[in-house]
Short mmCIF file of C-alpha atoms in Angstrom, two decimals:
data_model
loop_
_atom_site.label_atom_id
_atom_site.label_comp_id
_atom_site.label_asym_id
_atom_site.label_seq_id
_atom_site.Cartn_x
_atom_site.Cartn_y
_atom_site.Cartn_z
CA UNK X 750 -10.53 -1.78 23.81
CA UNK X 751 -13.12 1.01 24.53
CA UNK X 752 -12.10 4.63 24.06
CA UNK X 753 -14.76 7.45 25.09
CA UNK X 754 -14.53 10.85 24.20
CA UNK X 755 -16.76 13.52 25.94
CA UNK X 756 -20.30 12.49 25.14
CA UNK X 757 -23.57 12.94 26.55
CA UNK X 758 -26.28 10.84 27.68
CA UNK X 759 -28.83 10.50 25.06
CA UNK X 760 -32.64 11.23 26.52
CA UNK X 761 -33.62 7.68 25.78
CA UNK X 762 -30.91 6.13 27.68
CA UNK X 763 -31.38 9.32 30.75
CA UNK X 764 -34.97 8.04 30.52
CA UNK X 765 -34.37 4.48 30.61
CA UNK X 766 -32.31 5.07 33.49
CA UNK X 767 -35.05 6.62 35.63
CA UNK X 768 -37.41 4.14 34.91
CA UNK X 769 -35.03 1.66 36.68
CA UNK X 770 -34.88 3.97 39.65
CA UNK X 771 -38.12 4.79 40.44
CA UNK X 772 -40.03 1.57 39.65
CA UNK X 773 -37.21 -0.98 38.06
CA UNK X 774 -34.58 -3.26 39.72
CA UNK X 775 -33.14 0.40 41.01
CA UNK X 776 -35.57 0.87 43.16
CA UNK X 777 -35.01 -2.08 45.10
CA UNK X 778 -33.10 -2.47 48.69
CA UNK X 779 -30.13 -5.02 48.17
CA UNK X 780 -32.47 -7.67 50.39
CA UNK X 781 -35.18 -7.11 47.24
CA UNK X 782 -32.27 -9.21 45.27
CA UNK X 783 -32.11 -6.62 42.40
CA UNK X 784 -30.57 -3.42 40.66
CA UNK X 785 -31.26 -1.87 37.39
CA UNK X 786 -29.80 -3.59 34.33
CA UNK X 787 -28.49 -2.12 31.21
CA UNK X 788 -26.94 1.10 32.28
CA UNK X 789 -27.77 0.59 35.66
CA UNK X 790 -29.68 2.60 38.65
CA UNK X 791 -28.35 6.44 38.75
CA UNK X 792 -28.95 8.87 41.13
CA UNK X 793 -31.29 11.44 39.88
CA UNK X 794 -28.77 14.13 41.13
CA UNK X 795 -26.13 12.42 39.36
CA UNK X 796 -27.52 12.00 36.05
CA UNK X 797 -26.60 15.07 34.47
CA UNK X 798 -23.19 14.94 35.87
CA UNK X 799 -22.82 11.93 34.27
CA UNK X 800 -23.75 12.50 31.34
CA UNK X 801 -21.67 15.56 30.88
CA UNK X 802 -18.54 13.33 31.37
CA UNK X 803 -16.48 12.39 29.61
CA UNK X 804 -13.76 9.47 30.00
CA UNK X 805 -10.13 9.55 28.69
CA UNK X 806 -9.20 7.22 26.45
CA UNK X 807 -8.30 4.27 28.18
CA UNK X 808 -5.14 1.86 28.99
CA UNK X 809 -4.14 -1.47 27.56
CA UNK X 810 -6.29 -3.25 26.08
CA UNK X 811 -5.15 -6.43 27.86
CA UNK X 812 -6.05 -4.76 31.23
CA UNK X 813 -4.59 -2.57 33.79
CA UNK X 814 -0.80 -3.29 34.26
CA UNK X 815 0.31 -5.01 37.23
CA UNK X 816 0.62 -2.79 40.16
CA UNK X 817 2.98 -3.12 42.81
CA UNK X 818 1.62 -5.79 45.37
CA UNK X 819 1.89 -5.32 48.99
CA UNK X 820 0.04 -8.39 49.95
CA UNK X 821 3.43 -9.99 51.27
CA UNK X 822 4.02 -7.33 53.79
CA UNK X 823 0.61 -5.45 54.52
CA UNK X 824 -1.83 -8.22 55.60
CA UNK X 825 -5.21 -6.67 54.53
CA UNK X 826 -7.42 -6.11 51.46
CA UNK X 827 -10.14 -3.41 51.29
CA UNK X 828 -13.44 -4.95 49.80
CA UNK X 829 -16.11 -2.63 48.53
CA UNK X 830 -19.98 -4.38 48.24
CA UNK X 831 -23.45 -4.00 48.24
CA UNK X 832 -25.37 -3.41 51.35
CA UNK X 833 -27.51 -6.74 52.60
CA UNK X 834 -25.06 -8.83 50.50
CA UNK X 835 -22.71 -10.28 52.92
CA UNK X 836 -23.74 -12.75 55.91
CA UNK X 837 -24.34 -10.85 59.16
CA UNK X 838 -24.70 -12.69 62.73
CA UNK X 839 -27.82 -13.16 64.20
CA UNK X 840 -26.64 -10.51 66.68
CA UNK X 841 -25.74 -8.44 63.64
CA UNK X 842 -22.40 -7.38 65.32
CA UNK X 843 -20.45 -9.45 62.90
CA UNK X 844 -19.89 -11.22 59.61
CA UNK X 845 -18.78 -14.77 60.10
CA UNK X 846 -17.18 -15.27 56.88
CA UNK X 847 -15.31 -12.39 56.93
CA UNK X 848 -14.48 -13.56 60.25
CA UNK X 849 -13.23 -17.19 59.72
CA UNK X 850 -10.68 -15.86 56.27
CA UNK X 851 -9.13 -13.86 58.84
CA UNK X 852 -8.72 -16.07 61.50
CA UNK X 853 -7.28 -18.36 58.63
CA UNK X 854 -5.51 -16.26 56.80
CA UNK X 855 -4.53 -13.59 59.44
CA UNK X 856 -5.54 -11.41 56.60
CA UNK X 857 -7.65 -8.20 57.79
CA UNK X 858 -10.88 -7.33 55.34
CA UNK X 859 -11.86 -3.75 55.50
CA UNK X 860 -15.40 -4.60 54.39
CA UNK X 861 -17.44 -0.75 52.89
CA UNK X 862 -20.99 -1.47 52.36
CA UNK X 863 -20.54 1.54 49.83
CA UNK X 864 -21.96 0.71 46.67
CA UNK X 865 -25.78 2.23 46.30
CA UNK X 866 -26.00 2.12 42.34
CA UNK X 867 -23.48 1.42 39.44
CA UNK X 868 -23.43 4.38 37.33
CA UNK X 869 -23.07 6.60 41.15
CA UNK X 870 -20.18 3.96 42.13
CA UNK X 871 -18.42 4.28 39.04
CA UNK X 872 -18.32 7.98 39.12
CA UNK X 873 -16.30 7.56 42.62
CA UNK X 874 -13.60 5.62 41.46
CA UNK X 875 -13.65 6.68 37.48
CA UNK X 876 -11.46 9.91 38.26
CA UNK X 877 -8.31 7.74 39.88
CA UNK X 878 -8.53 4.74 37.67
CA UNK X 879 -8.61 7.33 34.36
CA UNK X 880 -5.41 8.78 36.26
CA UNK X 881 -3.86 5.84 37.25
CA UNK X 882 -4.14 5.66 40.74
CA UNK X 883 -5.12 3.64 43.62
CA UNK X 884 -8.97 3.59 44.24
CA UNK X 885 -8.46 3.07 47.68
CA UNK X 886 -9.81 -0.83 46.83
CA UNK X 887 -8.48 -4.06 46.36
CA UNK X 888 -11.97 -5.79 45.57
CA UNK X 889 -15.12 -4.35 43.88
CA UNK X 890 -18.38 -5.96 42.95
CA UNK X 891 -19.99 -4.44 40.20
CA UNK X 892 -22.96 -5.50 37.52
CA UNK X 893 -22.06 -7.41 35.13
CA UNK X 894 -22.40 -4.27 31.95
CA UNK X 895 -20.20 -2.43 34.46
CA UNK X 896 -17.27 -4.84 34.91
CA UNK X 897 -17.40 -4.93 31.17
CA UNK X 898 -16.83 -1.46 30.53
CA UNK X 899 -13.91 -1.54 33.70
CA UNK X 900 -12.43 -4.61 31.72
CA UNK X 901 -13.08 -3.19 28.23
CA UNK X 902 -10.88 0.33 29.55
CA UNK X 903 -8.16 -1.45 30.75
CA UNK X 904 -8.89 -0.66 34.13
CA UNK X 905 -8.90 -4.49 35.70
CA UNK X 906 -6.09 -6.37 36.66
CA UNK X 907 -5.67 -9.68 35.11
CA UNK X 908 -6.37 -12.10 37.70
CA UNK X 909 -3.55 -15.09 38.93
CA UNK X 910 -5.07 -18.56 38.22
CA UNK X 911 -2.75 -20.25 40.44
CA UNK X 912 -4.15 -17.79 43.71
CA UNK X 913 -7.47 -19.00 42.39
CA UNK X 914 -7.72 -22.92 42.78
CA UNK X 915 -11.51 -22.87 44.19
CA UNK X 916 -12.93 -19.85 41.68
CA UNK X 917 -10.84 -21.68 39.01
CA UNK X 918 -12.42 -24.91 38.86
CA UNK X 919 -15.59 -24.22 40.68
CA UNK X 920 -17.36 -21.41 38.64
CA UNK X 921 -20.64 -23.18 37.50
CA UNK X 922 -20.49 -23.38 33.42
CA UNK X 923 -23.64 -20.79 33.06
CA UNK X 924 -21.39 -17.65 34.36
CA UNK X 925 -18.00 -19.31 33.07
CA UNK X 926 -17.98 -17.48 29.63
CA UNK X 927 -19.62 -14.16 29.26
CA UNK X 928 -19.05 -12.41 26.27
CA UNK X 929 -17.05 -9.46 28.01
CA UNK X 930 -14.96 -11.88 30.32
CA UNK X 931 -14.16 -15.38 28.39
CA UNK X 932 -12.90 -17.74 30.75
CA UNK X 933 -13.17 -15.26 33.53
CA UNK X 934 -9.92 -13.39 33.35
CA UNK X 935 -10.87 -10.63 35.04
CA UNK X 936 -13.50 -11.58 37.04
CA UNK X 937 -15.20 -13.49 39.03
CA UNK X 938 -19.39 -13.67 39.73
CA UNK X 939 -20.21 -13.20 43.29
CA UNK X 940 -24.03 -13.54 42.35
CA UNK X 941 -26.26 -14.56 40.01
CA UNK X 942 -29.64 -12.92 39.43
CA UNK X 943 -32.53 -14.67 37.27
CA UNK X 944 -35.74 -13.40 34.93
CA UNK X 945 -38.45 -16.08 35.23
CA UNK X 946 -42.02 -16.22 34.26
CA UNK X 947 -43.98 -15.99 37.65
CA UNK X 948 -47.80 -16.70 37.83
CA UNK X 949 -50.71 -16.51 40.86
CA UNK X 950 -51.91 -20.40 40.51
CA UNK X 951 -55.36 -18.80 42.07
CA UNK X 952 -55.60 -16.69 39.51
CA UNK X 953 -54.92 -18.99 36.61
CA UNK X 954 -57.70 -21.39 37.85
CA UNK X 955 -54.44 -23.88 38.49
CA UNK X 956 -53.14 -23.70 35.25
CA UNK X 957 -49.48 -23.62 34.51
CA UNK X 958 -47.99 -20.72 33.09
CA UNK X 959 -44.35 -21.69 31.95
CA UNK X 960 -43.56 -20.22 28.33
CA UNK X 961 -43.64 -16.40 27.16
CA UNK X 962 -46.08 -17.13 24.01
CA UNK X 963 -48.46 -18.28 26.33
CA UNK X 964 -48.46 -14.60 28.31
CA UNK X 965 -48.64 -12.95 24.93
CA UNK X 966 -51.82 -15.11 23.06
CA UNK X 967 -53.57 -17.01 26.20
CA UNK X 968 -56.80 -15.60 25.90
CA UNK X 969 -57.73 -16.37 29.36
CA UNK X 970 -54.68 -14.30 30.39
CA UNK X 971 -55.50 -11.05 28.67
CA UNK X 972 -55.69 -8.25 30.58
CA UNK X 973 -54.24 -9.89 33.48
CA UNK X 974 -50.45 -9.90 32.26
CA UNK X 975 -47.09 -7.78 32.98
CA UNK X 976 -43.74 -7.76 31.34
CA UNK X 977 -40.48 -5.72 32.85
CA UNK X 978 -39.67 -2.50 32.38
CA UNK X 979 -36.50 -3.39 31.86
CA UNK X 980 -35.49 -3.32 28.46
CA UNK X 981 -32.96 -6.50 28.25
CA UNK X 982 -35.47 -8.31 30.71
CA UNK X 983 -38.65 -8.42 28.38
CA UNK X 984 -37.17 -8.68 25.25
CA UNK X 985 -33.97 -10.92 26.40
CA UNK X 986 -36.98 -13.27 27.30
CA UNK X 987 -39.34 -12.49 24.26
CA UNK X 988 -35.67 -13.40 21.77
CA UNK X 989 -35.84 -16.55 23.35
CA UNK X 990 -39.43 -17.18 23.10
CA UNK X 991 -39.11 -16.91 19.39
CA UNK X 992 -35.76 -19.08 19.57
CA UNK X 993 -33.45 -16.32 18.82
CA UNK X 994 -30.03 -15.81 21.20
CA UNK X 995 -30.12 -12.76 23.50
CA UNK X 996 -26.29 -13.44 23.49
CA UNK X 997 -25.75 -13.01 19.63
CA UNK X 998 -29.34 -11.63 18.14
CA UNK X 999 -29.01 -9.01 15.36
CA UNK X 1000 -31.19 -5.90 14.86
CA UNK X 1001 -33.31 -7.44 13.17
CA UNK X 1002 -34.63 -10.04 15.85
CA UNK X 1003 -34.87 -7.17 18.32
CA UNK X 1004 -37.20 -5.25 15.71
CA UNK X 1005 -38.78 -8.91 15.56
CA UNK X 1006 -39.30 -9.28 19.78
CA UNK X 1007 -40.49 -5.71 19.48
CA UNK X 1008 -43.22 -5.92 16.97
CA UNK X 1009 -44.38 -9.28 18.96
CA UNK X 1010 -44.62 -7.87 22.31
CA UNK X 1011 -46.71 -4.89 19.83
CA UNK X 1012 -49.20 -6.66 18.68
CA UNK X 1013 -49.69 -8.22 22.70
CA UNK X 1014 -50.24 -4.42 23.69
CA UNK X 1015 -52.47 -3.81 20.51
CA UNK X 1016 -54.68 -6.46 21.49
CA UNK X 1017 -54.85 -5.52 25.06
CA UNK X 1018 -53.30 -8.53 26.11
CA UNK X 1019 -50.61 -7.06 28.13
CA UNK X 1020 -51.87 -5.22 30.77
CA UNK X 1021 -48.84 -2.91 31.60
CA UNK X 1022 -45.13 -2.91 31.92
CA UNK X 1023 -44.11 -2.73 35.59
CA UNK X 1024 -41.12 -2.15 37.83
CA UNK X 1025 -40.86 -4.53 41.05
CA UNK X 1026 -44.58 -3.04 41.61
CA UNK X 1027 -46.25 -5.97 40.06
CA UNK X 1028 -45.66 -8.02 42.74
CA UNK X 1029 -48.67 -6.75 44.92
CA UNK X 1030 -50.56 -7.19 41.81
CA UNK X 1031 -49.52 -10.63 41.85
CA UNK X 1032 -49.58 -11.47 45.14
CA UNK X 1033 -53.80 -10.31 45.10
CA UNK X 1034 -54.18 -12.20 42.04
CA UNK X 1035 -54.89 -8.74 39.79
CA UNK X 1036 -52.31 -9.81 37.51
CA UNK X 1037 -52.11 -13.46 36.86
CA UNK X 1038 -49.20 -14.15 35.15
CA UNK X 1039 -45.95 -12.35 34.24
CA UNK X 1040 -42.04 -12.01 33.85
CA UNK X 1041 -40.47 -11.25 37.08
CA UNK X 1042 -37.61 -11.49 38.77
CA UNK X 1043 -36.41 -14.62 40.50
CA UNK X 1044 -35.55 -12.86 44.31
CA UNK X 1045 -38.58 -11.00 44.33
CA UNK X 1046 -40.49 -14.43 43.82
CA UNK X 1047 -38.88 -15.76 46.64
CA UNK X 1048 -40.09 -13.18 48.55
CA UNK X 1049 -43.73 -13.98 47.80
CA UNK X 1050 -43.94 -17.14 48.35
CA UNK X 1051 -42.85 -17.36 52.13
CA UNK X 1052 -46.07 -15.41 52.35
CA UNK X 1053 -48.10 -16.47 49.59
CA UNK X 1054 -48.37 -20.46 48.52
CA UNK X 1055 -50.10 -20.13 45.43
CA UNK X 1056 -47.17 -17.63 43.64
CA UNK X 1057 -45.26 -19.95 41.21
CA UNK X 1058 -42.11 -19.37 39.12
CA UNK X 1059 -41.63 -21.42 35.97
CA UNK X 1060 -38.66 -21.56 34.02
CA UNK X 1061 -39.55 -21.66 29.57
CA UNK X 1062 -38.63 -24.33 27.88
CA UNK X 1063 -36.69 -21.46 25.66
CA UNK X 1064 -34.61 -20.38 28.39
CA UNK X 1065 -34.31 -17.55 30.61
CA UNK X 1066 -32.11 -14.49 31.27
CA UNK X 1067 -29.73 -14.25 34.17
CA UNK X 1068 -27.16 -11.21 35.02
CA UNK X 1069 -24.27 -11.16 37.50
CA UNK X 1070 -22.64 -8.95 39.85
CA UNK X 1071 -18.89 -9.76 39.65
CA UNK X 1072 -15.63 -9.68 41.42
CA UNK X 1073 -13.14 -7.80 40.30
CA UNK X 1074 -9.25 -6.20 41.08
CA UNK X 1075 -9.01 -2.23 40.31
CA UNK X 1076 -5.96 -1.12 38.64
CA UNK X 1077 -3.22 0.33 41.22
CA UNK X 1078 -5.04 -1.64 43.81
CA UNK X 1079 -1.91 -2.43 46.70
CA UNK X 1080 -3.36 -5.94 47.53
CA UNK X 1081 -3.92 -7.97 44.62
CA UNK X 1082 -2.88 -11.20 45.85
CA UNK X 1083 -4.98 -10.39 49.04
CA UNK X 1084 -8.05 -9.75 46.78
CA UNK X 1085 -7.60 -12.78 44.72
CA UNK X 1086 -7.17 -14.86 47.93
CA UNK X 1087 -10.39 -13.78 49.38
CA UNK X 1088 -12.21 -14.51 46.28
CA UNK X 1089 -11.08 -18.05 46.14
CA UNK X 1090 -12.64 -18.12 49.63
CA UNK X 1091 -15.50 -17.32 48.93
CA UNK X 1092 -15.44 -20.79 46.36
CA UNK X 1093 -14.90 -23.08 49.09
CA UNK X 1094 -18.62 -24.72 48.91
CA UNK X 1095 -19.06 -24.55 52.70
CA UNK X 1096 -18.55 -20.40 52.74
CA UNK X 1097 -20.25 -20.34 49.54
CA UNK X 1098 -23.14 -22.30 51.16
CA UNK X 1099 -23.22 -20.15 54.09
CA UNK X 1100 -23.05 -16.77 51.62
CA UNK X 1101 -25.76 -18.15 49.73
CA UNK X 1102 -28.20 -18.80 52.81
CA UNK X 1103 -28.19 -15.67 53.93
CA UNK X 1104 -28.15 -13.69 50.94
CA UNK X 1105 -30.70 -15.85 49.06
CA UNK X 1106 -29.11 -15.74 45.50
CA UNK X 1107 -28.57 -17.90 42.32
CA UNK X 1108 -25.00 -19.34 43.85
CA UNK X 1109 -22.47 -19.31 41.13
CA UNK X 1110 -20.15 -21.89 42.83
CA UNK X 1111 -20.51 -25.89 41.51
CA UNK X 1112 -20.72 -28.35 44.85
CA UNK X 1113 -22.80 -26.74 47.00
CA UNK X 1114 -25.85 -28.05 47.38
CA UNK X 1115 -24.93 -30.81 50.29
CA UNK X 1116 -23.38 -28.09 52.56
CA UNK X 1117 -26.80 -25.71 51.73
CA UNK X 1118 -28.44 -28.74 53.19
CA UNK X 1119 -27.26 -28.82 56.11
CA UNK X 1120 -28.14 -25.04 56.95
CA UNK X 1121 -31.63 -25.52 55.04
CA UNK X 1122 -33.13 -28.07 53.04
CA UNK X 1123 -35.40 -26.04 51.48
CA UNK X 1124 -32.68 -23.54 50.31
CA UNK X 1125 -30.63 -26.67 48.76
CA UNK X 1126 -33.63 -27.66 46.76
CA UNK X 1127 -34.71 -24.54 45.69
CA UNK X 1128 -33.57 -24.11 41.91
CA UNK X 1129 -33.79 -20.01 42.37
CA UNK X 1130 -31.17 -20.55 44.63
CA UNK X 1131 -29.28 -23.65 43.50
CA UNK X 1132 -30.32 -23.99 39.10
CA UNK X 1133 -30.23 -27.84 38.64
CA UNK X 1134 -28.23 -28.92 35.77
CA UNK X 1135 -31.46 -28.44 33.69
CA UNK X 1136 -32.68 -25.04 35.03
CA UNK X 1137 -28.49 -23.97 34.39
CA UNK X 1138 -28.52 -24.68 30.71
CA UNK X 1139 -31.68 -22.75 30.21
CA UNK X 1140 -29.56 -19.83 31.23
CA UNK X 1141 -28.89 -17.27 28.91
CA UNK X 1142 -27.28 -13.59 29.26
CA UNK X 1143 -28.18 -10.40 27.33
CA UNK X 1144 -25.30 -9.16 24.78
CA UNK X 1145 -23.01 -6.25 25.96
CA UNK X 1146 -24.10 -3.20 23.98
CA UNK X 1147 -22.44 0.03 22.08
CA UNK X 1148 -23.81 2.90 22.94
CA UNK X 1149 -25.45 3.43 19.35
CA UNK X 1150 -26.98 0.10 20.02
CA UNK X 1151 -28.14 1.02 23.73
CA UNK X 1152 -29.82 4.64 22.59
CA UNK X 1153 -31.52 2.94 19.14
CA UNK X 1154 -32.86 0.02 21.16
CA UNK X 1155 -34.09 1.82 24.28
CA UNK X 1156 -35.81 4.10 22.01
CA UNK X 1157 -37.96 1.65 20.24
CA UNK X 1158 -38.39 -0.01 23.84
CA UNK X 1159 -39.74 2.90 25.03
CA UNK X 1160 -42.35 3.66 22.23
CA UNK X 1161 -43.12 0.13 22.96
CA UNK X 1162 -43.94 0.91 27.00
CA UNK X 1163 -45.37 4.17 26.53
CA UNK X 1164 -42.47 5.75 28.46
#
């Protein structure tokens, strides 16, 4: 169980946290695909505040206790998301998923497009779930270092298998187990969201570029080569590169994927650390080869045929935005029904088209097909069985652990 007591913010992690929101995954709209990692985008106005707070010790560690459910009698559930991250009509007057679990269910969604950032999100509903009250939510999807620290306070409900059928049994094995969630007791992902190696097959000459050693000693890629900077992303994928587990790696290997990606910058190979700004770079071929991220690369290509993505033989990092019950919410039930909906591979299929992200749901690919072929066959999208066991996630992190690490990271960046 986590307990905080009043703390601040160290500089390194305040820094770190900018970085994502001026030129990291923060600084993306939801259609870009991606948020900051780690600690997650903040607010610049809300930084401060933040880190000035301080969090009462929390409840159970087994999670929040159940709450009275009103599912029976009040047929609704409140659902707070993401903008861009639900399907929308081509009219864009509706949302025809949210649409058709009513019509089935006869269960109303309030559906709040009210989530901007993490940290921000969590300082909305932090003050009623430390008091033990209602959020005002019966469904929240968070990043996947947030839903730990909800889970790790006690401030989840434990979620009803036997409501679940669909999630249950369809949850593709790469998001099944994360360290903070074993066997998904609290949660559920709603998205995945992959770090590849992306390259500018103009700029390369036509060469390949598929493993991280090959951006840091290539000769005829130096100077023309970007890592993230996000923290977990470069070195997550720089742990594997030297076969080490992002999931379980001591200090030790960090101070190991630090010193490598050193002696890159030393030798001028790496040409600078980036937010989602290296993708005009390698769209005009300035940079030929880097890590990016997996919805960005998407992007490119519908404009750009010569932008490749290749996935190391080492692996590759993925994160999550997850599903998950507040404590005191009135609607559990509700909640857990409409997650299970969204597990059904034919509204998972139709989530996934429009939203254009790793789908965590097994048994989808024949109903993607018949929206889009070239969605259903597009391992970004869809990870074959291959691509999915390549797929590794970054270790949660204690605080000590995220100010000593983002530290070195940014002595490494220049930041």
């Amino acid at each position: 169980m986590e307990s905080y007591e009043p703390e601040r913010l160290s500089p390194v992690q305040l820094a770190a946290m900018r970085r994502s929101l001026t030129n990291g995954r923060g600084a993306l709209t939801r259609r870009s695909l991606l948020r900051a990692s780690g600690m997650g985008a903040l607010a610049l106005g809300g930084i401060a505040t933040l880190g000035a707070c301080g969090i009462p010790p929390a409840g159970p560690a087994e999670g929040a206790a159940a709450a009275d459910d009103h599912s029976a009698k009040e047929k609704e559930v409140t659902f707070s998301n993401w903008t861009e991250y639900m399907d929308v009509s081509d009219d864009e007057k509706s949302r025809p998923t949210l649409e058709a679990f009513t019509k089935r269910t006869g269960i109303r969604v309030k559906y709040t497009e009210d989530i901007n950032d993490n940290v921000e999100f969590f300082g909305k509903i932090k003050p009623q779930l430390a008091a033990g009250q209602n959020t005002g939510r019966d469904l929240i999807c968070v990043t996947d270092w947030l839903a730990a620290r909800i889970i790790r306070l006690g401030w989840a409900q434990k979620l009803d298998p036997s409501n679940l059928p669909h999630a249950f049994a369809g949850v593709s094995a790469q998001f099944r187990t994360p360290d903070w969630d074993p066997g998904r007791a609290y949660s559920y992902p709603w998205t995945g969201i992959p770090t590849v190696i992306a390259y500018n097959a103009k700029a390369t000459g036509g060469r390949k570029v598929d493993s991280v050693t090959q951006l840091l000693d290539d000769p005829k890629l130096k100077g023309r080569v970007s890592f993230l900077s996000e923290m977990r992303d470069t070195v997550g994928m720089t742990l594997l590169d030297q076969g080490k587990d992002p999931g379980k790696f001591t200090d030790t290997d960090f101070d190991g994927a630090i010193g490598r990606l050193q002696k890159a910058v030393d030798k001028k190979q790496i040409r600078r650390f980036t937010g989602n700004d290296y993708t005009a770079d390698l769209s005009k071929g300035d940079i030929a080869a880097c890590v990016g991220w997996a919805g960005d690369i998407i992007q490119l290509q519908a404009d750009n045929p010569d932008i490749k993505f290749a996935i190391p033989a080492a692996g590759y990092i993925t994160s999550s935005d997850n599903l998950l019950v507040p404590a005191q919410a009135r609607h559990k039930t509700n909640a857990e029904k409409l997650i299970d909906y969204y597990y059904e591979p034919p509204v998972a299929a139709q989530l996934a088209a429009y939203i254009n992200y790793v789908c965590p749901v097994d048994g989808v690919r024949d109903e993607l097909a018949k929206i889009d072929e070239s969605m259903a066959s597009n391992t970004l999208i869809l990870p074959d069985r291959e691509m999915a066991a390549k797929s590794r996630s970054f270790r949660s992190l204690s605080t000590e652990e995220e100010t000593a690490y983002e530290e070195k990271f940014a002595k490494l960046i220049g930041a």
